[in-house]
Coordinates of C-alpha atoms and ligand atoms in Angstrom, one line a residue:
M134 CA -14.1 51.8 3.1
A135 CA -13.6 49.0 0.6
D136 CA -10.6 48.1 -1.4
N137 CA -11.4 48.3 -5.1
T138 CA -9.0 45.5 -5.9
T139 CA -11.0 42.8 -4.3
E140 CA -14.2 42.7 -6.4
Q141 CA -13.7 39.8 -8.9
T142 CA -10.6 38.1 -7.8
H143 CA -11.4 37.2 -4.2
T144 CA -13.9 34.8 -2.5
E145 CA -15.9 35.9 0.5
S146 CA -13.3 34.3 2.8
Q147 CA -10.5 36.3 1.2
I148 CA -11.9 39.7 2.0
F149 CA -12.1 41.2 5.4
L150 CA -14.2 43.4 7.7
S151 CA -13.9 45.1 11.1
T152 CA -15.7 43.5 14.1
R153 CA -17.1 47.0 14.9
G154 CA -18.7 47.6 11.5
G155 CA -16.5 50.4 10.2
D156 CA -14.6 48.5 7.4
Y157 CA -15.5 45.8 4.9
G158 CA -14.2 44.5 1.7
L159 CA -10.5 44.9 2.6
S160 CA -7.7 42.9 1.0
F161 CA -5.5 40.5 3.0
E162 CA -2.4 42.8 2.4
T163 CA -4.3 45.8 3.9
V164 CA -5.4 43.7 6.9
V165 CA -1.9 42.3 7.6
L166 CA -0.1 45.7 7.3
K167 CA -2.7 47.6 9.3
G168 CA -3.3 45.1 12.1
L169 CA -6.1 47.0 13.8
A170 CA -9.1 48.6 12.1
A171 CA -9.5 52.3 12.2
D172 CA -12.7 52.0 14.3
G173 CA -10.7 50.1 17.0
G174 CA -12.2 46.7 15.8
L175 CA -10.3 43.6 14.7
F176 CA -10.3 42.2 11.2
L177 CA -12.1 39.0 10.2
P178 CA -12.9 37.4 6.8
H179 CA -16.4 38.0 5.6
R180 CA -16.9 34.3 5.9
I181 CA -15.0 31.3 7.3
P182 CA -14.4 29.0 4.3
T183 CA -15.6 25.4 4.4
A184 CA -12.8 23.0 3.6
N185 CA -14.8 20.4 1.7
D186 CA -11.8 18.2 0.9
W187 CA -10.0 18.5 4.2
Q188 CA -9.8 14.7 4.6
S189 CA -7.6 14.5 1.5
W190 CA -5.0 16.6 3.3
K191 CA -4.2 13.9 5.8
D192 CA -0.7 12.9 4.5
L193 CA 0.5 16.3 3.6
S194 CA 3.7 17.7 5.2
Y195 CA 3.3 20.7 7.5
P196 CA 4.2 23.3 4.8
D197 CA 2.0 21.6 2.2
L198 CA -0.9 21.6 4.6
A199 CA -0.3 25.2 5.5
F200 CA -0.4 26.1 1.8
Q201 CA -3.8 24.4 1.4
I202 CA -5.3 26.1 4.4
L203 CA -3.8 29.6 3.8
S204 CA -4.9 29.6 0.2
L205 CA -8.5 29.6 1.3
Y206 CA -7.9 32.9 2.9
I207 CA -5.4 34.6 0.6
A208 CA -6.3 35.3 -3.0
R209 CA -3.8 34.2 -5.6
S210 CA -4.0 37.7 -7.1
E211 CA -2.5 39.1 -3.9
I212 CA 0.1 36.4 -3.4
P213 CA 0.8 34.0 -6.3
A214 CA 1.0 30.3 -5.4
E215 CA 4.8 30.0 -5.8
D216 CA 5.4 33.1 -3.6
L217 CA 3.1 31.8 -0.9
K218 CA 4.9 28.4 -0.9
G219 CA 8.2 30.3 -0.6
I220 CA 7.0 32.3 2.4
I221 CA 5.7 29.2 4.1
D222 CA 8.9 27.2 3.5
R223 CA 11.1 29.9 4.9
S224 CA 8.8 30.2 7.9
Y225 CA 8.9 26.5 9.0
S226 CA 12.4 25.6 8.0
T227 CA 13.6 27.4 11.1
F228 CA 12.0 24.8 13.4
R229 CA 14.1 22.2 15.2
A230 CA 11.5 19.4 14.8
E231 CA 11.1 17.6 11.4
E232 CA 7.3 17.6 11.8
V233 CA 7.3 21.3 13.0
T234 CA 4.6 20.5 15.6
P235 CA 5.0 16.9 16.8
L236 CA 2.3 15.2 18.8
A237 CA 3.4 13.3 21.9
H238 CA 1.4 10.6 23.6
L239 CA 1.2 11.3 27.4
H240 CA -1.0 8.5 28.6
D241 CA -4.4 6.9 28.0
N242 CA -6.3 9.0 25.5
L243 CA -4.4 12.2 26.3
Y244 CA -2.0 13.7 23.7
L245 CA 0.2 16.7 23.8
L246 CA 0.8 19.0 20.8
E247 CA 4.3 20.3 21.1
L248 CA 4.3 23.8 19.6
F249 CA 7.6 25.0 21.1
H250 CA 10.2 23.8 18.5
G251 CA 10.6 27.2 16.8
P252 CA 13.5 29.7 17.4
S253 CA 12.1 31.3 20.6
Y254 CA 10.8 28.1 22.2
S255 CA 7.1 29.1 22.5
F256 CA 4.1 28.4 20.2
K257 CA 4.2 32.0 19.1
D258 CA 6.9 31.1 16.6
C259 CA 4.3 29.1 14.6
A260 CA 2.6 32.4 13.6
L261 CA 5.4 35.0 14.0
Q262 CA 7.9 33.3 11.7
F263 CA 5.2 33.4 9.1
L264 CA 4.1 37.0 9.9
G265 CA 7.7 38.2 9.7
N266 CA 8.2 36.8 6.2
L267 CA 4.8 38.1 5.2
F268 CA 5.8 41.7 6.2
E269 CA 9.1 41.3 4.4
Y270 CA 7.3 40.0 1.2
F271 CA 4.8 42.9 1.1
L272 CA 7.5 45.5 1.8
V273 CA 9.9 44.2 -0.8
R274 CA 7.1 44.3 -3.3
K275 CA 6.0 47.8 -2.4
N276 CA 9.6 49.1 -2.5
E277 CA 10.6 47.4 -5.7
G278 CA 12.8 49.8 -7.8
K279 CA 12.8 52.4 -5.0
E280 CA 16.0 54.0 -3.8
G281 CA 17.0 55.5 -0.5
K282 CA 16.9 54.5 3.0
G283 CA 13.3 54.8 3.7
Q284 CA 10.6 57.4 4.6
L285 CA 8.4 58.4 7.5
A286 CA 4.7 58.3 6.7
D287 CA 4.5 62.1 6.4
R288 CA 7.2 62.0 3.7
P289 CA 5.4 59.7 1.3
A290 CA 7.6 59.9 -1.7
D291 CA 9.7 56.8 -1.3
R292 CA 10.3 53.6 0.5
H293 CA 7.6 52.1 2.7
H294 CA 8.9 51.6 6.2
L295 CA 6.9 49.7 8.8
A296 CA 7.2 50.4 12.5
V297 CA 6.1 47.3 14.3
V298 CA 5.0 48.0 17.8
G299 CA 4.0 45.1 20.1
A300 CA 3.2 44.4 23.7
T301 CA 4.4 41.2 25.3
S302 CA 4.0 39.3 28.5
G303 CA 7.2 37.6 27.4
D304 CA 6.8 35.2 24.6
T305 CA 5.4 37.4 21.8
G306 CA 8.3 39.7 22.1
S307 CA 11.0 37.1 21.6
A308 CA 9.0 35.4 18.8
A309 CA 8.4 38.7 17.1
I310 CA 12.1 39.7 17.4
E311 CA 13.1 36.3 15.9
G312 CA 10.6 36.8 13.1
L313 CA 11.7 40.4 12.2
R314 CA 15.3 40.9 13.3
G315 CA 17.5 42.2 10.5
K316 CA 14.5 42.5 8.1
K317 CA 14.8 45.5 5.7
D318 CA 12.4 48.4 6.0
V319 CA 11.1 47.2 9.4
T320 CA 11.6 48.7 12.9
V321 CA 10.5 46.5 15.8
V322 CA 9.7 48.0 19.2
I323 CA 8.6 45.6 21.9
L324 CA 7.1 46.7 25.2
H325 CA 7.2 44.4 28.2
P326 CA 6.2 45.0 31.8
K327 CA 9.4 45.7 33.7
G328 CA 10.4 42.9 36.0
R329 CA 7.3 40.8 35.2
I330 CA 8.8 38.4 32.7
S331 CA 11.0 35.4 33.2
P332 CA 14.8 36.0 33.2
I333 CA 15.2 33.7 30.1
Q334 CA 12.5 35.6 28.3
E335 CA 14.1 38.9 29.1
A336 CA 17.5 37.6 28.0
Q337 CA 16.1 36.2 24.8
M338 CA 14.7 39.6 23.8
T339 CA 17.3 42.0 25.0
S340 CA 20.3 40.0 23.7
C341 CA 19.3 40.6 20.1
P342 CA 22.1 42.6 18.5
D343 CA 20.2 43.8 15.4
A344 CA 19.9 47.5 14.9
N345 CA 16.2 47.4 13.9
V346 CA 15.1 46.0 17.3
L347 CA 14.3 48.1 20.4
N348 CA 13.2 46.7 23.7
L349 CA 11.2 48.9 26.1
A350 CA 10.7 47.9 29.8
V351 CA 7.5 49.7 30.8
T352 CA 6.9 50.5 34.5
G353 CA 3.4 48.8 34.5
T354 CA 1.6 45.6 33.8
F355 CA 1.1 43.7 30.5
D356 CA -2.4 45.2 30.2
D357 CA -0.8 48.7 30.4
C358 CA 1.6 47.7 27.6
Q359 CA -1.3 46.5 25.6
D360 CA -3.2 49.7 26.2
I361 CA -0.2 51.8 25.1
V362 CA 0.0 49.9 21.8
K363 CA -3.7 50.3 21.3
A364 CA -3.4 54.1 22.0
L365 CA -0.7 54.4 19.5
F366 CA -2.8 52.7 16.8
N367 CA -5.7 55.0 17.6
D368 CA -3.6 58.2 17.7
P369 CA -3.9 60.4 14.5
E370 CA -0.5 62.1 15.3
T371 CA 1.3 58.7 15.4
N372 CA -0.4 57.5 12.2
K373 CA 0.6 60.8 10.5
K374 CA 4.3 60.1 11.3
L375 CA 4.6 56.3 11.2
K376 CA 3.2 53.4 9.3
L377 CA 2.5 51.1 12.2
G378 CA 2.4 47.3 12.0
A379 CA 1.0 44.9 14.6
V380 CA 2.5 41.6 15.8
N381 CA 0.1 41.0 18.7
S382 CA -2.5 38.4 18.1
I383 CA -4.8 41.3 16.9
N384 CA -3.0 40.7 13.6
F385 CA -5.2 38.3 11.7
A386 CA -2.3 36.6 9.9
R387 CA -1.3 35.1 13.3
I388 CA -4.7 33.5 13.8
L389 CA -4.5 32.2 10.3
A390 CA -1.1 30.5 10.6
Q391 CA -2.3 28.8 13.9
I392 CA -5.2 27.1 12.2
V393 CA -2.7 24.8 10.5
Y394 CA -1.6 22.9 13.6
Y395 CA -5.1 22.0 14.6
F396 CA -5.5 20.1 11.3
Y397 CA -2.0 18.7 11.4
S398 CA -2.3 17.3 15.0
Y399 CA -5.7 15.8 14.1
F400 CA -4.0 13.8 11.3
S401 CA -1.0 12.9 13.5
L402 CA -3.5 11.5 16.0
A403 CA -5.1 9.3 13.3
K404 CA -1.6 8.0 12.5
K405 CA -0.6 7.3 16.1
S406 CA -3.8 5.9 17.5
S407 CA -5.1 2.4 16.6
T408 CA -8.7 3.3 17.5
F409 CA -9.0 6.9 16.2
K410 CA -10.0 7.3 12.5
V411 CA -10.2 10.4 10.3
G412 CA -13.8 11.6 10.8
D413 CA -13.9 10.9 14.5
K414 CA -14.3 13.7 17.0
V415 CA -11.5 15.1 19.2
R416 CA -11.3 17.6 22.1
F417 CA -8.7 20.3 22.0
V418 CA -7.6 21.8 25.3
V419 CA -5.9 25.2 25.0
P420 CA -4.1 27.3 27.8
T421 CA -5.6 30.6 27.0
G422 CA -4.7 34.3 27.6
N423 CA -5.6 36.6 24.7
F424 CA -7.8 34.0 23.1
G425 CA -5.7 33.9 19.9
D426 CA -4.5 30.3 20.0
I427 CA -7.9 28.9 20.7
L428 CA -9.7 31.1 18.2
A429 CA -7.6 29.4 15.5
G430 CA -9.1 26.1 16.8
Y431 CA -12.6 27.6 16.4
F432 CA -11.7 28.5 12.8
A433 CA -10.5 24.9 12.2
Y434 CA -13.8 23.6 13.7
R435 CA -15.9 26.0 11.5
M436 CA -13.9 24.9 8.4
G437 CA -15.0 21.3 9.1
L438 CA -12.6 19.6 11.4
P439 CA -14.5 17.2 13.7
V440 CA -14.1 18.9 17.1
D441 CA -16.2 17.7 20.0
K442 CA -15.4 20.8 22.2
L443 CA -12.7 23.4 22.5
V444 CA -11.7 23.6 26.2
I445 CA -10.5 27.0 27.4
A446 CA -8.0 26.6 30.2
T447 CA -7.3 29.8 32.1
N448 CA -5.1 30.5 35.1
E449 CA -6.4 32.6 38.0
N450 CA -6.9 35.5 35.6
D451 CA -10.2 33.9 34.7
I452 CA -12.3 36.5 32.8
L453 CA -13.1 33.9 30.1
D454 CA -14.0 31.2 32.6
R455 CA -16.3 33.6 34.3
F456 CA -18.0 34.5 31.0
F457 CA -18.7 30.9 30.2
K458 CA -20.1 30.3 33.7
T459 CA -22.2 33.5 33.9
G460 CA -22.5 35.2 30.5
R461 CA -20.9 38.3 32.0
Y462 CA -17.6 39.6 30.6
E463 CA -16.1 41.7 33.4
K464 CA -12.7 42.8 34.3
K465 CA -13.5 42.2 37.9
P466 CA -15.7 39.5 39.2
A467 CA -19.0 41.0 40.5
H468 CA -18.7 39.3 43.9
G469 CA -15.2 40.1 44.7
H470 CA -12.5 37.5 44.7
E471 CA -10.3 40.2 46.1
A472 CA -8.4 38.2 48.6
E473 CA -7.6 35.5 46.1
G474 CA -7.5 37.3 42.9
G475 CA -5.4 40.2 44.1
L476 CA -7.8 42.8 42.5
K477 CA -8.1 46.2 43.9
K478 CA -11.1 47.5 45.9
D479 CA -13.9 49.5 44.4
G480 CA -13.0 53.0 43.3
V481 CA -9.8 51.9 41.7
E482 CA -10.0 51.3 38.0
A483 CA -9.7 47.6 37.6
H484 CA -7.0 47.7 34.9
E485 CA -4.7 49.9 37.0
D486 CA -3.1 46.8 38.3
G487 CA -5.8 44.1 37.7
A488 CA -4.0 41.1 36.4
K489 CA -2.8 38.7 39.0
E490 CA 0.8 37.5 38.7
T491 CA 0.7 33.8 38.4
L492 CA 3.1 30.9 37.5
S493 CA 1.9 31.1 33.9
P494 CA 2.7 34.7 33.2
A495 CA 1.9 34.6 29.4
M496 CA -1.7 34.2 30.4
D497 CA -1.8 37.0 33.0
I498 CA -4.3 39.3 31.3
L499 CA -7.4 41.0 32.5
V500 CA -9.1 41.2 29.1
S501 CA -8.6 38.8 26.1
S502 CA -8.3 40.9 23.0
N503 CA -9.2 38.2 20.5
F504 CA -12.4 37.4 22.3
E505 CA -13.9 40.3 20.4
R506 CA -13.6 38.1 17.3
L507 CA -15.6 35.3 18.9
L508 CA -18.1 37.9 20.1
W509 CA -18.6 39.0 16.5
F510 CA -19.4 35.4 15.4
L511 CA -21.8 35.0 18.3
A512 CA -23.5 38.3 17.5
S513 CA -23.7 37.5 13.8
E514 CA -25.2 34.1 14.4
F515 CA -27.7 35.7 16.8
V516 CA -28.8 38.4 14.4
A517 CA -29.0 35.9 11.5
T518 CA -32.1 34.5 13.1
A519 CA -33.9 37.6 11.9
G520 CA -33.7 36.2 8.4
M521 CA -32.1 39.3 6.7
D522 CA -29.3 39.3 4.2
D523 CA -25.5 39.0 4.9
E524 CA -24.9 42.7 4.6
W525 CA -27.6 43.6 7.2
N526 CA -26.3 40.8 9.5
N527 CA -22.7 42.0 9.3
K528 CA -23.8 45.5 10.1
Q529 CA -26.0 44.5 13.0
A530 CA -23.2 42.3 14.4
G531 CA -20.8 45.1 14.2
Q532 CA -23.1 47.4 16.1
E533 CA -23.7 44.8 18.8
V534 CA -19.9 44.2 19.3
A535 CA -19.2 47.9 19.3
A536 CA -21.8 48.4 22.1
W537 CA -20.4 45.5 24.2
L538 CA -16.8 46.8 23.8
K539 CA -17.9 50.3 24.8
D540 CA -19.4 49.0 28.0
L541 CA -16.3 47.0 28.7
K542 CA -14.3 50.2 28.3
T543 CA -16.5 52.6 30.2
K544 CA -18.1 50.3 32.8
G545 CA -15.5 47.6 33.1
G546 CA -17.7 44.9 31.7
F547 CA -20.9 43.9 29.9
G548 CA -23.6 41.2 30.1
P549 CA -25.1 38.9 30.9
V550 CA -25.5 38.4 27.2
Y551 CA -28.7 36.9 25.9
K552 CA -29.2 33.3 26.8
D553 CA -29.2 32.2 23.2
V554 CA -25.8 33.8 22.7
L555 CA -24.3 32.1 25.7
D556 CA -25.9 28.7 24.8
N557 CA -24.5 29.0 21.3
A558 CA -21.0 29.8 22.7
R559 CA -21.3 26.7 25.0
K560 CA -22.0 24.5 22.0
S561 CA -18.4 24.8 20.9
F562 CA -16.5 25.8 24.1
E563 CA -16.1 24.6 27.7
S564 CA -13.9 26.4 30.2
E565 CA -11.8 25.5 33.2
R566 CA -9.9 27.7 35.7
V567 CA -6.7 26.3 37.1
S568 CA -4.9 27.7 40.2
D569 CA -1.2 28.0 40.8
P570 CA -1.1 25.1 43.3
Q571 CA -3.0 22.9 40.8
T572 CA -0.5 23.9 38.1
L573 CA 2.4 22.8 40.2
E574 CA 0.7 19.6 41.2
T575 CA 0.1 18.6 37.5
I576 CA 3.8 19.3 36.6
K577 CA 4.8 17.0 39.5
A578 CA 2.2 14.3 38.9
T579 CA 3.1 14.1 35.1
Y580 CA 6.8 13.9 35.9
Q581 CA 6.2 11.1 38.4
K582 CA 3.9 9.2 36.1
I583 CA 5.8 9.3 32.8
G584 CA 8.9 11.5 33.3
Y585 CA 7.7 14.3 31.0
V586 CA 8.4 17.9 32.1
L587 CA 5.5 20.3 31.4
D588 CA 6.0 24.1 31.4
P589 CA 3.5 25.9 33.7
H590 CA 1.2 27.1 30.8
T591 CA 1.1 23.6 29.4
S592 CA 0.3 22.3 32.8
V593 CA -2.7 24.6 33.1
G594 CA -3.9 23.0 29.9
V595 CA -3.2 19.4 31.0
T596 CA -5.0 20.0 34.3
A597 CA -8.0 21.2 32.4
A598 CA -7.7 18.2 30.0
L599 CA -7.7 15.8 33.0
R600 CA -10.9 17.4 34.3
S601 CA -12.5 17.2 30.9
I602 CA -11.5 13.5 30.6
N603 CA -13.1 12.9 34.0
S604 CA -16.3 14.4 32.8
V605 CA -16.6 13.0 29.3
G606 CA -14.7 9.7 29.7
Q607 CA -11.7 8.2 27.8
S608 CA -13.6 7.6 24.6
V609 CA -13.0 11.1 23.3
P610 CA -9.3 11.7 22.6
H611 CA -7.9 14.9 24.1
I612 CA -5.2 16.9 22.4
S613 CA -3.8 19.4 24.9
L614 CA -1.7 22.2 23.4
S615 CA 1.9 22.6 24.8
T616 CA 2.7 26.3 24.4
A617 CA 6.2 26.6 25.7
H618 CA 9.4 24.7 26.4
P619 CA 9.7 24.1 30.2
A620 CA 13.2 25.7 30.3
K621 CA 11.6 29.1 29.5
F622 CA 9.8 29.0 32.9
A623 CA 12.5 27.5 35.1
G624 CA 11.2 29.1 38.3
A625 CA 7.8 27.3 38.2
V626 CA 9.3 24.0 37.0
E627 CA 12.0 23.9 39.7
L628 CA 9.4 24.8 42.3
A629 CA 7.2 21.9 41.2
L630 CA 10.0 19.3 40.8
K631 CA 12.6 20.2 43.4
G632 CA 13.6 17.1 45.3
E633 CA 12.1 14.7 42.8
Q634 CA 14.2 11.6 42.4
G635 CA 16.4 11.9 39.3
F636 CA 15.2 15.4 38.3
D637 CA 18.0 17.6 37.0
F638 CA 17.0 21.0 35.5
A639 CA 20.3 21.0 33.5
K640 CA 18.9 18.1 31.5
V641 CA 16.0 20.1 30.1
L642 CA 18.0 23.3 29.5
P643 CA 18.8 23.9 25.8
Q644 CA 22.5 24.9 25.2
E645 CA 21.2 28.1 23.5
F646 CA 19.8 29.3 26.9
V647 CA 23.1 28.7 28.7
E648 CA 24.8 30.9 26.2
L649 CA 22.3 33.7 26.5
E650 CA 23.8 34.7 29.8
K651 CA 27.0 35.7 28.3
K652 CA 25.5 38.0 25.6
E653 CA 25.3 41.8 25.9
K654 CA 21.8 43.1 26.7
R655 CA 20.1 46.2 25.3
V656 CA 16.9 47.6 26.9
S657 CA 15.4 51.0 27.9
T658 CA 13.1 51.6 30.8
V659 CA 10.1 53.9 30.1
N660 CA 7.3 55.3 32.1
N661 CA 3.8 53.8 31.8
D662 CA 2.6 56.6 29.5
W663 CA 1.7 56.2 25.9
Q664 CA 2.9 59.7 24.8
T665 CA 6.3 59.0 26.2
V666 CA 6.4 55.7 24.3
R667 CA 5.2 57.5 21.1
D668 CA 8.2 59.9 21.3
V669 CA 10.6 57.0 21.8
V670 CA 9.2 55.0 18.9
I671 CA 9.3 58.0 16.5
K672 CA 12.9 58.7 17.5
Q673 CA 13.9 55.2 16.9
V674 CA 12.4 55.2 13.4
E675 CA 14.0 58.5 12.6
K676 CA 17.3 57.1 13.7
E677 CA 16.9 54.3 11.2
V678 CA 15.5 56.1 8.2
G679 CA 17.1 59.5 8.7
A680 CA 15.1 62.3 10.3
Ligands
PLP214 C1 0.9 33.6 24.5 C2 1.0 32.4 25.3 C3 -0.2 31.8 25.8 C4 -1.6 32.4 25.5 O1 -2.0 32.3 24.1 P1 -3.2 33.2 23.6 O2 -3.2 33.1 22.2 O3 -2.9 34.6 24.1 O4 -4.4 32.7 24.3 C5 -0.1 30.6 26.4 N1 1.1 30.0 26.7 C6 2.2 30.6 26.4 C7 3.5 29.9 26.7 C8 2.2 31.8 25.6 O5 3.4 32.3 25.2

């Protein structure tokens, strides 16, 4: 299926395909509004653009840099320049920091990229403020001149209404709600695993008073929530009734927005450091769950940013670390870490309750959904050695990815992948696995050394960065990504710092969080069953647009 609008007006990096080979030639608008491809795959541009003049971007403000980068992926015929500028300005004007994503110097050649200055205090705001404004822009345009409240998909006559359904392990939910609350023609339903998110995260989501927001607490894990969302996207009945929109990092617009801060922090480093010059290589270290954040780093690297390595930092849910060590991508480790990993014994399907609860819950996942996108690049580079044309390569890569994902679904894993594929992956990536005790130790050591308070996810990254510095030395600067404000994960921070001289949690607690407690909360508990959720979502949309 190809959009017929994209022929002349779009470059190869402005049209999109599915990682499983079922779609190609799609417009950006289609990709943003659909989220997930009909064949179950994820959307990618046909080609990653090379940014030949990236060095000339070094003094741009965050919004101006975002405009340059996003323009490479979004055709002017879809979003005119002035409109794109407006969307970007609205998205980043909500941040508390002037620089949007400031770079802090920790010590030696280690820097911390603070991504938590948006409305919900996690890095997800960087993408979801943008995605919310993008949804609004497309809907306003579709509905121009149309009357009435809105329509369900099976009543196609009038307004286009989007039902955004997302799963969250805590941070996506609050960031999505901040990005979409009160927006016209959008319903937002957020599923979180009941009792498995931090009290602040829960309060942030459930205290939102806007009528277009519904919170569902699912009696299951985050992976269950993610599976329910996927089931809804794949269900013909749901798609007949609703126009679904995705806010999870399966939405390509999120990856796109995140590319910006890799470039921005690189330039910040050049301004801060007396020894680092534009053109020198840097390592990025990224606390990783669904592989969305670090995938944006891979895009930046492929666009031309001088990256020495991207270091994946996982917690004890270490499927990615195991892949990079063994070439096998498996929900459960082959040689049973049962005691340590908390995984169930043979005979029980791994994803029943597979992810271990750790101190960095936003990374408690069994399978990283965006890893499929990296697999597509690895497959396409592998098949390209056959010397055929792009069309053949794309098709072969799609088939390869579809086969891997089928094994993941039916057998719980796949691999080992070919040695050439793994070697190729290791050219750009390294991985580290960080345990809970190590996470606490780094929070404590960093506080003792420089008085800086890390959140537990950021601490997983910093621990990995310290190991990487140990192995490659101080000459390569490390930028470690800070993905959340420490006050969002009070439990872990207090555990690490209790009894430390001079530490007072009240000092890191934003006033906004104190006030959350007093607000009224709205949330419904639902069973871990996708059909139940379907009925609830349909009812909510009907309530808003009229049954
Ligand atoms: C979502 C999240 C992550 C993981 O990001 P991915 O894009 O899923 O890899 C890490 N830290 C925090 C605080 C998060 O909210």
